[in-house]
Amino acid sequence: LNLIISSRMNACGYHYNRQIPINSARSAQHHNMAKNGMHRAESITFGAQRELPRLPIPSLDETLIKFSNVLRALQTPKEQEETKLIAEEFRRTDGPILQQLLVQYDEQGRQSQTLGSYVESFWDESYLAPDQSVVMNLNPFFVLEEGPDPKTARDPTKRAAALCLASVKLASLLKQETLSPDVFKKQTLCMDQFKVLFGATRVANKDGKDTIEVYPDSTHIAVLCRNQMFYFQALWPEDGTVAVDETDIVDILHAIRKNAAETCLFKSSKNALGVLTSLPRREWAVARDEIASNSIENAAGLHTIDSALFVLVLDDFIPADATETAANMLHGTYKLTPDDQQTGSCCNRWYDKLQIIVCGDGTAGVNFEHSSIDGHTALRFVSDIFAETIVVFAQSITKLVHGIGHIPSVINAETKRAALTLDENGSPTLDIFPKKLVFDIPRNVIQKIFYAETALGDEIVASDTVVLEFKDFGKSLIVANSMSPDGFVQMSMMLAYYRLYGKIVCTYEPVLTKTFYHGRTEAQRSATPEAAQFCRVWCSQSTDAEKLEALRVATKEHSRLVKEAAKGKGVDRHLFALKCIAERNKMPLPKFFQSKPWSTLNHTILSTSNCGNPALRMFGFGPVVADGFGVGYIIKDDALSYSVSSKHRQTQRYVNMLRRTLLDFKEMLKPINRVEVGGNAILSAAGRHRSLKNVKPLAPQEVDTYDDFFGESCHGEGLAIPMPEPEKGEGKAATSYFSVVRRKPSIKGNLLSRIGLHVKLSSGNISSDE
């Protein structure tokens, strides 16, 4: 077996102490799909990629004017004049040279089809280069709403099985390229990130930047339970068809839980390899190579984890409230025994991959590696799998009356149960039984596991996460008062900070640019002069009418800038690319990028993001600077959800001020028209009674499923982006991988089943009986 695995691992390109090149191609997936019969003549998922316009490079003059403007609210009049002089000097000296180099770089990348956008490679490397832990510094989290079926919502195994099966179905559609693409206002969005949603991993490199490795032929799922790693196959390797049903997965997870419980937490935490993924990247790379080089079984085990579709995490922890839930999804729990041994869930993680986390009470969420996918992609994933669980529950209700198929599935993937596909001996032709990965861990690595846990413990103790679930009003009331919900929430966060500290601070909100080929995000700087004026007016003796008008003006300006950013007309990405093009050409760093204004722009105190829909209860991430706050928020029809994190700051106090600010807003907003119970009158916004038949109905509004009411944080409203015809041959790389992603083959089929130890199932489980 060692010889077989060794031969296979070498064929897969696995080498100990390997040097991972940064520039690597995704394009091999196209060939791989065709070779395995999984490439469709006309891809549904990626077929529209060739029609997408490229992200435009703004003019230098336009960006430098905006650069001065976005800093105005953060500077004194003297500093504003100095910023204009610095920008003008850059415009006359280094700026035009760098702009020309950037245009040439983008054109060369377009012609050679090695770059999807002018900023793509630079932005990817900005995620992968830092030698710091990804925990709380990079990986965001989602918390799903409670499961739809009351009989199983609180059953952790059944909830995990339902979400796992829905995820496997989605992976199957992606392999077959039949997943419908994201569409916003009849415009198809870029689907490139979905190629690295499943079967992908971040790989630490001790000699340079990390890389993303993707295994397009992945068929198995890794399962973490009580700090121990298991796996099972869930897709047929030939065509990506689903090989298990929900009952199969329940049986598999029961067996895994039973096996994992045989090892006490005290012992398993000492060998918790997953906690090593929380280390600074170079340290993790060294430890990883030491593990792999210790035995061929270790190397095969790491490869099995790397190549898994995703990691399903089973936690015993039961959160007491929303704040504990959010903290567990962000970084796990911190719990010491009387003799100071760690038994919290913080060790039961694998931060290099997409993780579905299910707590002991069925509470579920996701923690995802952020360098290769953005929140919008992860949100489509969790939205589809959550919706699928709702539909499955609804189908179980209606099938007795209307028959099977009355309600169509959200994820309509074909299932061919391996338990019913038997050979002449009555055994399944595909081994879907769970296996346990057992590692021979060197003594020095066991010591590193302990140090990784203690370092992570310091970070957890030093960090604070507080959730505000505000249910007094939401999007409906804000829209009824003719304001943008996203702008409204942005103003609430800045005003809460101003009321607490008396300062306007640098604030960041990502705006999606997926209307462009390989688009990711642009930065919206919310601390505008209008926002600063609003904060000053609100904290003055101004009248309620004046305060409300200042709020309207500030939200209107915010909306305008969001729409510009969605068109690729922001400030941050362009200037960042100019800085990177100078470094790429080994030019001295221009003074502009060493100036105080540039430093001010890049020190974000309030790092915020709007990402949510009815499937999510919470969304959050850590702060991006030591003295900052990380604020993830969700705007619902009748509620607002904020998850706020910081290090060594008064997080609870800030959240208290945020709640007070929202209540103050509520006092000034006009209530929504409502019909009186038992009468034929209606209460208007002004408080007058009118007949219902005389009430003018609200005009129909488009609602962006993935974001706020106006869709601003995603793509803007009515963008009217020109859609030029692609040049001849430009569409050939529609399904190709670019930048820092390496496509790698996975161990498959019967060979994969030889890795690890068989986990015993209860008799009668995974039966071939119908």
Short mmCIF file of C-alpha atoms in Angstrom, two decimals, residues 71 74 504-508 525-527 600-607:
data_model
loop_
_atom_site.label_atom_id
_atom_site.label_comp_id
_atom_site.label_asym_id
_atom_site.label_seq_id
_atom_site.Cartn_x
_atom_site.Cartn_y
_atom_site.Cartn_z
CA LEU A 71 -9.91 61.99 2.76
CA LEU A 74 -10.65 62.76 8.01
CA ILE A 504 -14.98 60.64 12.19
CA VAL A 505 -12.78 57.67 11.27
CA CYS A 506 -11.75 55.88 8.12
CA THR A 507 -14.55 53.49 7.13
CA TYR A 508 -14.47 50.77 4.48
CA ARG A 525 -15.12 54.96 1.66
CA SER A 526 -18.17 55.86 3.71
CA ALA A 527 -16.65 58.70 5.75
CA THR A 600 -4.56 57.48 6.49
CA LEU A 601 -6.61 55.93 3.68
CA ASN A 602 -5.26 52.47 4.47
CA HIS A 603 -5.81 52.52 8.23
CA THR A 604 -9.43 51.43 8.42
CA ILE A 605 -10.99 51.78 11.86
CA LEU A 606 -14.48 50.71 10.83
CA SER A 607 -14.19 47.76 8.43
#
